[in-house]
């Protein structure tokens, strides 16, 4: 990923409306993002684009995601 | 270097509840209005509010704005201005109904009215018994509010500048506010927004504390900008703490957990609340529980290697109850404490939640400060609303659901006042020659420094200092040391270094700029707290205890006054509390007890 794209993504992970999402996404970005395949990275970008409650409900298991690309990222996020 | 200039009638910094509400007034009045936000509007921190917004609609039972006013004055421990409180409580029904018209999906009663539920501190008949006053939209009140108002603004042609960060206020030699300098994150370009009216709605600064329920975005930028432009900050010693934030992370654990039977324990597993509140125990009010926790930790009965948290135990509850009644709580423990609360207790600490002080405003939303002999002279062209402003309605302690009301009422009145002032013919004043220099200098200093601490280290030093020295329970000696320490942090921050020097999307630089704002707020808090030698509302000092002469440690003869902190020389002034409501009789001083 280009530096600019990564930094833009970083901003959109570290400044969210919900603290839960701030922490979860920032931690994942710092610890696991680099090791993802290109496709997985794209799926993470899509996840980060969702609204705060939707992201948190996925991470906290209060909602399920039908898109397997996103749900595999969510599974990694929950473990991180 | 010449900076591009964009001209607007009004520029609003902040697209949370307060900013969006102001923008509606301005755009619908046909004024050319810009709204700047660090994030997409619906990602503003207002989204986190779930409890609801207070209004004495009386849909579920009899209610009256005068009762709401009484509760708010009492909640504020009499530090709130009674004219502003009357204004807010009286306007509540109007702004809530307007919101409904904007499309806010409030919960409803069977007969189609807005459903209302009880919330701590809101009572009927001047403190008699709890009343249903909070209006909510499921558990997404703030979220729904932002969506409804954002759509309304789109219709009204408000121009949004998203992922733009305002850097500094522009004031001329006569003190008029003429707009802001701002940076577009995507390009790194600095631009002047030249406006006839400038409105700040930048939210709170809860990130000054190590443990905070606030999202990372709450860095007090509006307060930092105001302070650098010579505007004092009011009542900054007053911060509301929530007893149960996850230790280390800050994520809020709702009161409901104790409501369902959760128990607080210290390092020897003792249910310590039995000693502090023999009747209510773990369900005592927020401040009592927070103080008890802080005392346990201070006296060495905290848990963990650093003995710096206590435990919230639900292991005795039926796991099925936890999963059903407290959705998300187990996952919060697992994600943010590494603890499965069904098997082990959760580590918790009193956690910073809400900023009562801020930029001093009149209830019309106009920013005011001492000038000549007038303690509250208007700063022409400058308005503020929401958590960054201090009207002051929350005084020394905010009631739950009153902050969403604050942002609706004062967001609107700031917008209305700006419309009135602009229609009165205020023109664009000439920009001073050095407009923009301050922001450019700050950025170039950050870019060129070598050998200083990183942004993360600097921020951590500040947050630790605030947590240890000006936390939920305060000690005279600790506050004194805290002042010295925070001034050292400020000095070190002047050397703060970033490695990334890129122009576009440089998040390190943005975070350095935010940290400078946080430090302004931290200094204001520490110095104001050290100076106030009584206990009142959320400011509770060990050396101002509850006595017969001073119930709850409150000393009205000396301290019934607002703090004004002046950043330039770290000086403090005081101004009187307005005890005179607009139309009703003053609510007389009493001991605050529930
Ligand atoms: C977990 C939690 C739950 C809460 N629940 C409730 C509740 O149920 N009821 C209630 O009444 N209150 C509640 N509160 C308090 C309430 O949510 C806030 O006080 C309120 O939402 C603040 O709104 P605001 O419009 O002032 O600021 P925010 O919503 O924080 O918006 C600030 C805006 O300013 C922008 N901004 C900031 N700095 C800059 C800059 N330099 N340049 C450009 N833009 C900038 C941001 O991007 C954002 O758009 C809660 C608070 C928390 C933390």
XYZ file of C-alpha atoms and ligand atoms in Angstrom:
727
model
C 0.000 0.000 0.000
C 1.260 3.498 -0.848
C 2.369 5.636 2.092
C -0.406 8.139 1.439
C -3.111 5.501 1.303
C -1.833 3.912 4.473
C -1.727 7.219 6.342
C -5.241 8.069 5.195
C -6.404 4.661 6.434
C -4.535 5.236 9.664
C -6.351 8.506 10.278
C -9.685 6.789 9.615
C -8.823 4.140 12.213
C -7.367 6.326 14.949
C -10.140 8.937 14.914
C -13.516 7.283 15.241
C -16.708 8.183 17.080
C -16.534 5.222 19.477
C -13.535 4.567 21.697
C -14.094 0.800 21.313
C -13.548 1.134 17.574
C -10.577 3.504 17.963
C -8.759 0.966 20.082
C -9.689 -2.140 18.093
C -8.816 -0.753 14.665
C -5.656 1.057 15.779
C -4.338 -2.056 17.488
C -5.030 -4.193 14.446
C -3.407 -1.661 12.140
C -0.270 -1.510 14.264
C 0.053 -5.209 14.926
C -1.400 -7.185 12.039
C -2.135 -5.076 8.988
C 1.302 -5.350 7.423
C 1.155 -9.129 7.373
C -2.132 -9.256 5.414
C -2.437 -10.125 1.721
C -3.454 -7.317 -0.653
C -7.001 -8.637 -0.732
C -7.225 -8.826 3.018
C -5.906 -5.289 3.291
C -8.652 -4.126 0.942
C -11.275 -5.916 3.023
C -9.946 -4.158 6.125
C -10.230 -0.799 4.354
C -13.866 -1.643 3.619
C -14.486 -2.580 7.234
C -12.896 0.652 8.422
C -15.253 2.519 6.111
C -18.330 1.234 7.920
C -20.178 3.157 10.616
C -18.890 2.893 14.159
C -21.746 0.844 15.626
C -21.696 -1.582 12.714
C -17.971 -2.171 13.202
C -18.347 -2.575 16.968
C -21.316 -4.917 16.697
C -19.264 -7.146 14.379
C -16.240 -7.109 16.675
C -18.326 -7.754 19.777
C -20.272 -10.560 18.155
C -23.588 -8.716 18.403
C -23.966 -8.861 14.620
C -22.845 -11.198 11.866
C -21.388 -10.278 8.514
C -22.425 -12.105 5.362
C -19.356 -11.077 3.357
C -16.733 -13.778 3.991
C -13.850 -11.403 3.179
C -14.934 -9.033 5.926
C -15.851 -11.720 8.420
C -12.395 -13.261 8.169
C -10.903 -9.851 9.021
C -13.352 -9.541 11.918
C -12.235 -12.954 13.184
C -8.604 -11.767 13.150
C -9.581 -8.512 14.845
C -11.333 -10.369 17.626
C -8.263 -12.409 18.296
C -5.841 -9.517 18.258
C 4.496 32.881 2.103
C 1.016 33.797 0.988
C -1.825 31.594 2.150
C -4.949 31.005 0.052
C -8.062 32.639 1.468
C -11.584 31.245 1.370
C -14.340 33.711 2.220
C -17.527 32.687 4.009
C -20.210 34.446 5.994
C -19.697 31.925 8.751
C -17.173 29.235 9.524
C -18.052 26.547 12.032
C -15.329 24.353 13.439
C -16.852 21.007 14.390
C -19.515 18.789 12.825
C -20.755 17.021 15.956
C -24.130 17.794 17.466
C -23.365 21.417 18.329
C -21.720 22.308 15.010
C -24.431 20.711 12.894
C -27.165 22.436 14.908
C -25.535 25.857 14.455
C -24.998 25.256 10.766
C -28.706 24.612 10.203
C -29.559 28.075 11.562
C -26.954 29.826 9.408
C -27.497 27.962 6.148
C -31.268 28.137 6.401
C -30.949 31.891 6.906
C -29.233 31.952 3.499
C -25.740 32.623 4.786
C -22.730 31.065 3.125
C -21.574 28.606 5.753
C -18.538 26.341 5.982
C -18.278 23.482 8.476
C -14.835 22.013 9.143
C -14.315 18.619 10.707
C -11.389 16.340 11.424
C -13.604 13.380 10.521
C -16.777 12.660 8.557
C -19.572 14.399 10.535
C -21.342 11.231 11.638
C -18.090 9.966 13.134
C -18.021 12.850 15.601
C -17.983 11.798 19.218
C -21.665 12.685 19.705
C -22.244 9.281 18.108
C -21.235 7.642 21.425
C -24.155 9.131 23.388
C -26.718 6.449 24.116
C -28.589 7.579 27.213
C -30.710 10.259 25.594
C -31.541 13.949 25.651
C -33.451 15.668 28.466
C -36.662 17.637 27.845
C -39.630 18.149 30.142
C -42.143 17.109 27.477
C -44.246 15.396 30.127
C -45.241 12.611 27.716
C -45.117 9.826 30.276
C -45.991 11.764 33.414
C -46.318 15.367 34.563
C -43.156 17.426 34.130
C -42.151 21.089 33.956
C -39.101 23.050 32.742
C -38.912 24.723 36.135
C -38.374 21.315 37.820
C -35.714 20.516 35.226
C -34.106 23.860 35.976
C -34.069 23.090 39.684
C -32.410 19.708 39.078
C -29.784 21.284 36.839
C -28.926 24.037 39.351
C -28.704 21.485 42.129
C -26.699 19.078 39.949
C -24.282 21.921 39.161
C -23.780 22.370 42.925
C -24.993 25.953 42.396
C -22.069 26.883 40.150
C -24.258 26.952 37.023
C -25.523 30.350 35.840
C -29.237 30.434 36.552
C -30.107 32.630 33.573
C -28.439 30.158 31.182
C -30.012 27.176 32.937
C -33.498 28.668 32.703
C -32.869 29.425 29.023
C -31.770 25.848 28.309
C -34.506 24.044 30.217
C -37.212 26.253 28.724
C -35.935 25.685 25.170
C -35.619 21.915 25.577
C -39.047 20.972 24.237
C -38.666 23.194 21.186
C -35.278 21.786 20.143
C -36.327 18.178 20.715
C -39.488 18.611 18.665
C -37.460 20.311 15.907
C -35.149 17.340 15.886
C -38.156 15.093 15.488
C -39.139 17.158 12.439
C -35.640 16.725 11.033
C -36.366 13.014 11.020
C -34.903 11.806 14.314
C -36.408 8.345 15.003
C -37.202 8.775 18.706
C -38.629 5.794 20.601
C -42.401 6.198 20.890
C -45.198 5.506 23.326
C -48.231 3.477 22.216
C -50.064 6.668 21.346
C -47.232 7.895 19.130
C -45.582 10.441 21.427
C -41.859 10.539 22.177
C -41.187 7.873 24.807
C -39.359 9.114 27.918
C -37.349 7.244 30.521
C -35.875 8.204 33.908
C -32.226 9.226 34.273
C -30.106 9.949 37.357
C -30.685 13.351 38.983
C -33.827 14.240 36.991
C -36.738 14.647 39.405
C -40.275 15.951 39.544
C -41.623 18.704 41.772
C -38.277 20.255 42.828
C -36.379 17.141 43.782
C -39.199 14.962 45.077
C -38.983 11.757 43.059
C -37.474 10.533 39.764
C -39.206 11.663 36.574
C -39.168 10.320 33.009
C -37.417 13.071 31.081
C -34.905 11.447 28.756
C -35.780 11.045 25.064
C -33.812 8.400 23.209
C -33.614 6.599 19.890
C -32.942 3.008 20.991
C -29.281 2.824 22.026
C -28.219 5.073 19.159
C -29.430 8.515 20.227
C -26.287 10.431 19.309
C -25.889 8.512 16.073
C -29.462 9.201 14.985
C -29.117 12.841 15.970
C -26.025 13.335 13.812
C -27.624 11.627 10.822
C -30.805 13.700 11.031
C -28.944 16.989 11.336
C -26.351 16.133 8.688
C -29.121 15.438 6.155
C -30.821 18.680 7.047
C -27.564 20.550 6.435
C -27.010 18.872 3.079
C -30.446 20.122 2.031
C -29.629 23.617 3.277
C -26.384 23.731 1.228
C -23.969 23.856 4.120
C -20.472 23.355 2.693
C -18.544 20.624 4.507
C -14.767 20.504 4.671
C -14.155 16.983 5.891
C -10.739 15.846 7.133
C -9.697 19.440 7.601
C -8.138 20.520 10.858
C -8.514 24.058 12.157
C -5.178 25.193 13.577
C -5.579 28.694 14.970
C -8.054 31.465 15.500
C -7.483 34.749 13.667
C -8.039 37.874 15.761
C -7.201 41.432 14.804
C -5.625 44.098 16.990
C -9.042 45.173 18.273
C -9.831 41.650 19.376
C -12.382 40.833 16.658
C -12.387 37.219 15.496
C -12.060 36.935 11.718
C -11.916 33.205 11.094
C -9.396 30.383 11.355
C -6.386 28.933 9.645
C -6.887 25.296 8.733
C -5.050 22.416 7.127
C -6.443 20.027 4.557
C -5.088 16.638 5.584
C -5.071 15.182 2.094
C -2.812 17.884 0.661
C -1.197 19.419 3.730
C -2.302 22.779 2.313
C -2.880 25.604 4.829
C -5.830 27.870 4.074
C -7.392 30.884 5.770
C -11.145 30.730 6.284
C -12.067 34.406 6.414
C -15.470 34.807 8.017
C -17.847 37.347 9.473
C -18.772 34.870 12.198
C -16.658 32.054 13.647
C -18.318 29.326 15.708
C -16.443 26.729 17.736
C -18.127 23.365 18.325
C -15.025 21.232 18.724
C -16.214 18.998 21.598
C -14.381 17.989 24.757
C -10.790 17.303 25.737
C -11.172 14.125 27.783
C -7.935 12.751 26.374
C -5.928 14.886 28.805
C -6.382 11.981 31.252
C -4.708 8.600 31.022
C -8.013 6.922 31.636
C -10.825 8.414 29.570
C -14.121 7.190 28.170
C -13.710 9.704 25.357
C -12.716 8.673 21.850
C -9.188 9.598 20.735
C -10.558 12.590 18.801
C -11.387 14.583 21.968
C -8.221 16.641 22.042
C -9.631 20.034 22.995
C -8.559 21.784 19.797
C -11.079 24.598 20.217
C -9.843 25.307 23.722
C -6.226 25.269 22.583
C -6.972 27.676 19.728
C -8.954 30.006 21.978
C -6.228 29.963 24.629
C -3.498 30.788 22.106
C -5.619 33.700 20.914
C -5.747 35.151 24.430
C -9.220 33.978 25.409
C -9.521 32.618 28.967
C -10.932 29.192 29.809
C -13.695 28.894 32.394
C -14.126 26.380 35.260
C -11.594 23.928 33.872
C -11.117 22.207 37.240
C -14.470 20.489 36.827
C -14.369 17.099 35.077
C -16.948 14.402 35.575
C -15.577 10.909 36.167
C -17.393 7.671 35.545
C -16.593 5.063 38.204
C -16.160 2.118 35.895
C -13.875 2.499 32.903
C -11.785 -0.527 31.902
C -8.339 -0.005 33.457
C -5.808 0.922 30.799
C -8.366 1.297 27.982
C -10.996 3.634 29.430
C -13.924 1.939 27.694
C -17.039 2.621 29.703
C -18.744 -0.202 31.591
C -22.323 0.816 32.141
C -23.865 1.311 35.568
C -26.171 -1.527 34.551
C -23.466 -4.044 35.480
C -23.666 -3.043 39.129
C -27.446 -2.801 38.717
C -27.470 -6.500 37.779
C -25.482 -7.383 40.901
C -21.846 -6.631 40.005
C -19.634 -6.030 43.069
C -16.528 -3.878 43.468
C -13.609 -5.520 45.290
C -10.109 -4.497 46.380
C -6.877 -6.504 46.433
C -8.008 -8.597 49.384
C -11.292 -9.328 47.571
C -13.170 -7.199 50.114
C -16.487 -5.670 49.035
C -15.223 -2.252 50.070
C -18.354 -0.250 49.216
C -19.929 -1.709 52.354
C -17.626 0.547 54.342
C -18.301 3.720 52.324
C -22.029 3.379 51.664
C -23.516 0.731 53.966
C -26.972 1.039 52.409
C -26.555 1.673 48.707
C -23.177 -0.150 48.578
C -22.108 -0.655 44.948
C -25.117 1.303 43.725
C -24.244 4.558 45.501
C -24.037 7.647 43.260
C -21.228 8.002 40.727
C -19.132 10.418 42.757
C -19.361 8.382 45.968
C -18.316 5.176 44.218
C -15.503 6.890 42.290
C -14.093 8.450 45.456
C -14.233 5.178 47.350
C -12.336 3.474 44.529
C -9.729 6.258 44.454
C -9.273 5.978 48.233
C -8.767 2.210 48.059
C -6.121 2.699 45.377
C -4.408 5.577 47.191
C -4.259 3.581 50.424
C -2.529 0.658 48.726
C -5.462 -1.710 48.352
C -5.531 -1.550 44.562
C -4.895 -4.609 42.403
C -2.274 -5.585 39.846
C 1.488 -5.012 39.807
C 1.070 -1.264 40.193
C -1.906 -1.602 42.567
C -3.676 0.934 40.400
C -7.140 -0.511 39.782
C -9.948 -2.324 41.594
C -12.096 -5.234 40.435
C -15.650 -5.370 39.196
C -16.840 -8.864 39.941
C -19.725 -10.556 38.131
C -18.413 -14.118 38.398
C -21.172 -14.971 40.902
C -23.881 -14.091 38.374
C -25.481 -16.584 36.034
C -23.568 -16.392 32.714
C -26.897 -16.462 30.873
C -27.981 -13.303 32.719
C -24.748 -11.552 31.799
C -25.121 -12.443 28.137
C -28.780 -11.494 28.003
C -28.958 -8.373 30.147
C -25.525 -6.920 29.476
C -24.845 -7.446 25.775
C -21.347 -6.490 24.722
C -19.921 -6.387 28.266
C -18.226 -9.776 28.060
C -16.646 -8.780 24.774
C -15.465 -5.444 26.207
C -13.669 -7.398 28.939
C -12.118 -9.821 26.474
C -11.091 -7.171 23.942
C -9.873 -4.415 26.244
C -8.793 -6.127 29.472
C -7.999 -9.605 28.240
C -10.425 -10.919 30.850
C -13.504 -13.097 30.451
C -15.816 -11.615 33.082
C -17.737 -14.862 33.426
C -14.594 -16.431 34.873
C -12.593 -13.500 36.287
C -13.393 -10.020 37.617
C -12.835 -6.956 35.412
C -10.138 -4.373 36.243
C -11.741 -0.918 36.519
C -10.787 2.640 37.516
C -12.654 5.966 37.838
C -12.417 7.356 34.335
C -12.671 10.866 32.924
C -15.971 11.264 31.100
C -17.131 14.865 30.588
C -15.673 18.375 30.620
C -17.893 20.894 32.416
C -15.720 23.946 31.731
C -14.686 25.498 28.444
C -14.713 28.652 26.359
C -16.772 31.213 28.320
C -20.043 32.056 26.587
C -23.252 33.928 27.240
C -26.417 31.851 26.769
C -26.812 33.526 23.381
C -23.748 31.530 22.290
C -21.533 34.635 22.085
C -18.070 34.206 23.569
C -17.411 36.584 26.473
C -14.338 37.582 28.464
C -13.220 40.319 30.840
C -12.439 43.586 29.061
C -12.124 46.961 30.740
C -14.385 46.802 33.758
C -16.795 44.299 32.189
C -16.238 40.680 33.285
C -18.346 39.362 30.419
C -17.735 41.577 27.397
C -18.545 40.024 24.014
C -15.644 38.951 21.787
C -16.985 40.253 18.461
C -17.389 37.639 15.749
C -16.834 34.650 18.039
C -19.396 32.054 19.205
C -19.229 28.617 20.800
C -21.537 25.741 21.792
C -21.506 22.149 22.977
C -18.869 20.515 25.149
C -16.107 22.996 24.189
C -18.165 25.893 25.568
C -19.105 26.909 29.098
C -22.441 28.744 29.175
C -22.357 27.745 32.158
C -25.212 25.285 32.642
C -23.360 22.285 34.077
C -21.468 24.295 36.689
C -19.473 21.919 38.877
C -21.262 18.769 37.739
C -23.349 17.826 34.704
C -26.548 15.802 34.857
C -26.709 12.908 32.403
C -28.654 13.729 29.189
C -28.141 17.463 29.725
C -25.130 17.595 27.399
C -27.036 16.546 24.302
C -29.557 19.186 25.308
C -26.751 21.724 25.733
C -25.463 21.142 22.226
C -28.924 21.481 20.682
C -29.890 24.609 22.610
C -26.589 26.450 22.516
C -25.672 25.189 19.039
C -28.910 26.754 17.888
C -28.573 29.956 19.865
C -24.979 30.470 18.683
C -26.284 30.103 15.121
C -29.191 32.481 15.768
C -26.934 35.086 17.360
C -24.530 34.925 14.438
C -27.422 35.357 11.996
C -28.664 38.339 13.990
C -25.222 39.951 14.150
C -24.572 39.397 10.429
C -27.972 40.654 9.332
C -27.180 43.652 11.499
C -24.575 44.348 8.808
C -21.266 43.148 10.184
C -18.853 43.144 7.225
C -15.701 41.094 6.607
C -12.981 42.988 8.426
C -9.523 43.214 6.896
C -7.272 40.334 7.806
C -4.257 41.365 9.831
C -0.965 41.166 7.892
C 0.278 38.335 10.068
C -2.908 36.246 9.780
C -1.837 32.651 9.496
C 1.697 33.207 10.764
C 1.064 31.535 14.105
C -0.159 28.319 12.472
C 2.697 28.295 9.950
C 5.251 28.871 12.683
C 3.862 26.073 14.805
C 3.983 23.644 11.906
C 7.468 24.625 10.878
C 8.679 24.295 14.464
C 7.252 20.771 14.698
C 8.790 19.836 11.341
C 12.258 21.144 12.136
C 12.896 19.990 15.673
C 15.421 17.276 16.416
C 16.226 15.310 19.536
C 13.024 15.884 21.515
C 10.585 13.314 22.878
C 8.060 11.690 20.539
C 4.422 12.767 20.435
C 3.334 9.523 22.107
C 5.827 9.959 24.963
C 4.832 13.592 25.491
C 1.136 12.780 25.514
C 1.655 9.918 27.951
C 3.634 12.126 30.339
C 0.776 14.640 30.299
C -1.925 11.998 30.770
C -0.097 10.329 33.658
C 0.440 13.677 35.358
C -3.237 14.557 35.087
C -4.418 11.154 36.257
C -2.088 11.066 39.266
C -2.381 14.695 40.347
C -5.838 15.924 39.336
C -7.942 12.775 39.265
C -11.349 12.120 40.718
C -10.205 12.687 44.306
C -7.736 15.516 44.827
C -5.056 16.204 47.422
C -3.517 19.622 48.112
C 0.102 18.466 47.982
C -0.472 16.393 44.841
C -2.091 19.342 43.066
C 0.833 21.592 43.956
C 3.331 19.082 42.584
C 1.023 18.585 39.610
C 1.336 22.257 38.653
C 5.137 22.012 38.607
C 4.990 18.762 36.660
C 2.529 19.903 34.012
C 4.624 23.018 33.364
C 7.624 20.706 32.868
C 5.589 18.622 30.432
C 4.681 21.795 28.580
C 8.327 22.755 28.361
C 9.286 19.313 27.063
C 6.456 19.499 24.533
C 8.122 22.541 22.988
C 10.850 20.096 21.873
C 8.428 17.390 20.658
C 9.808 15.746 17.533
C 8.189 13.908 14.609
C 10.084 11.652 12.207
C 7.725 11.898 9.244
C 8.166 15.247 7.482
C 5.839 14.536 4.523
C 3.380 17.205 3.518
C 0.323 15.116 2.672
C -1.560 12.867 5.093
C 0.980 13.329 7.830
C -0.846 11.902 10.839
C 2.203 12.317 13.073
C 2.102 16.066 12.506
C -1.647 16.193 13.136
C -1.203 14.312 16.384
C 1.569 16.683 17.443
C -0.736 19.647 16.814
C -3.514 17.960 18.785
C -1.124 17.277 21.654
C -0.261 20.965 21.856
C -3.967 21.654 22.329
C -4.325 18.959 24.981
C -1.471 20.468 26.923
C -3.181 23.892 27.002
C -6.242 22.205 28.493
C -4.221 20.111 30.953
C -2.441 23.204 32.249
C -5.724 25.069 32.631
C -7.192 22.134 34.555
C -4.277 21.633 36.930
C -3.797 25.312 37.732
C -7.523 25.976 38.215
C -7.908 22.873 40.394
C -4.948 23.744 42.569
C -6.334 27.227 43.110
C -9.864 26.222 44.171
C -9.500 25.413 47.872
C -12.991 23.995 48.418
C -14.849 20.890 47.306
C -17.761 21.432 44.929
C -19.515 19.038 42.539
C -16.901 17.012 40.689
C -13.974 18.877 42.259
C -13.412 17.069 45.547
C -10.401 17.785 47.727
C -9.194 15.765 50.646
C -8.290 18.989 52.474
C -11.807 20.413 52.074
C -13.836 17.688 53.805
C -17.483 17.531 54.768
C -17.949 19.503 58.034
C -20.852 21.136 59.851
C -19.602 24.555 58.739
C -18.919 23.439 55.161
C -21.295 20.617 54.179
C -19.680 18.488 51.430
C -16.645 20.758 51.802
C -18.370 23.510 49.831
C -17.548 27.061 50.888
C -19.978 29.487 49.274
C -18.727 32.543 51.127
C -15.370 32.290 49.380
C -15.847 30.096 46.336
C -19.256 30.693 44.792
C -17.522 32.013 41.663
C -16.342 30.918 38.233
C -12.660 30.385 37.526
C -11.177 32.127 34.482
C -7.741 30.809 33.535
C -5.527 33.022 31.352
C -2.985 30.917 29.459
C -0.478 33.647 28.606
C 0.769 34.049 32.163
C -1.005 31.101 33.838
C -3.025 33.587 35.912
C -6.472 33.130 37.360
C -9.344 35.545 37.804
C -12.783 34.865 39.195
C -16.180 36.083 38.068
C -19.460 35.879 39.930
C -22.007 33.134 39.318
C -25.218 34.499 37.862
C -27.787 33.609 40.510
C -30.551 35.586 38.782
C -32.768 33.555 36.437
C -34.564 35.253 33.532
C -38.152 35.134 34.783
C -38.469 32.977 37.895
C -37.079 33.437 41.368
C -33.518 32.443 42.171
C -32.992 28.885 43.348
C -31.507 29.468 46.763
C -28.286 27.854 47.921
C -28.720 24.517 49.676
C -26.547 21.566 50.521
C -26.501 19.180 47.583
C -27.690 15.776 48.718
C -29.756 13.075 47.054
C -19.392 7.284 26.115
C -20.180 8.570 26.221
C -21.566 8.538 26.340
C -22.300 9.728 26.449
N -23.666 9.662 26.571
C -24.382 10.806 26.666
C -25.821 10.769 26.753
O -26.433 9.702 26.721
N -26.504 11.939 26.862
C -25.864 13.147 26.879
O -26.534 14.166 26.975
N -24.510 13.209 26.766
C -23.763 12.081 26.665
N -22.393 12.170 26.556
C -21.772 13.477 26.365
C -22.042 13.985 24.947
O -22.009 12.897 24.052
C -21.031 15.028 24.469
O -20.891 16.018 25.426
C -21.492 15.688 23.173
O -21.804 14.717 22.205
C -20.464 16.655 22.601
O -20.938 17.146 21.369
P -20.220 18.341 20.591
O -21.041 18.640 19.398
O -19.911 19.415 21.529
O -18.826 17.707 20.148
P -18.455 16.393 19.305
O -19.613 15.549 18.946
O -17.338 15.765 20.031
O -17.935 16.999 17.940
C -16.750 17.733 17.824
C -16.538 18.052 16.374
O -15.454 18.971 16.252
C -14.591 18.559 15.233
N -13.280 19.108 15.529
C -12.615 19.104 16.709
N -11.444 19.744 16.583
C -11.370 20.167 15.311
C -10.386 20.890 14.555
N -9.247 21.298 15.100
N -10.630 21.141 13.259
C -11.775 20.705 12.673
N -12.733 20.041 13.339
C -12.523 19.771 14.630
C -14.681 17.045 15.244
O -14.264 16.524 14.002
C -16.165 16.865 15.502
O -16.862 16.976 14.290
C -21.641 10.977 26.446
C -20.250 11.013 26.313
C -19.521 9.830 26.218
C -18.031 9.902 26.126
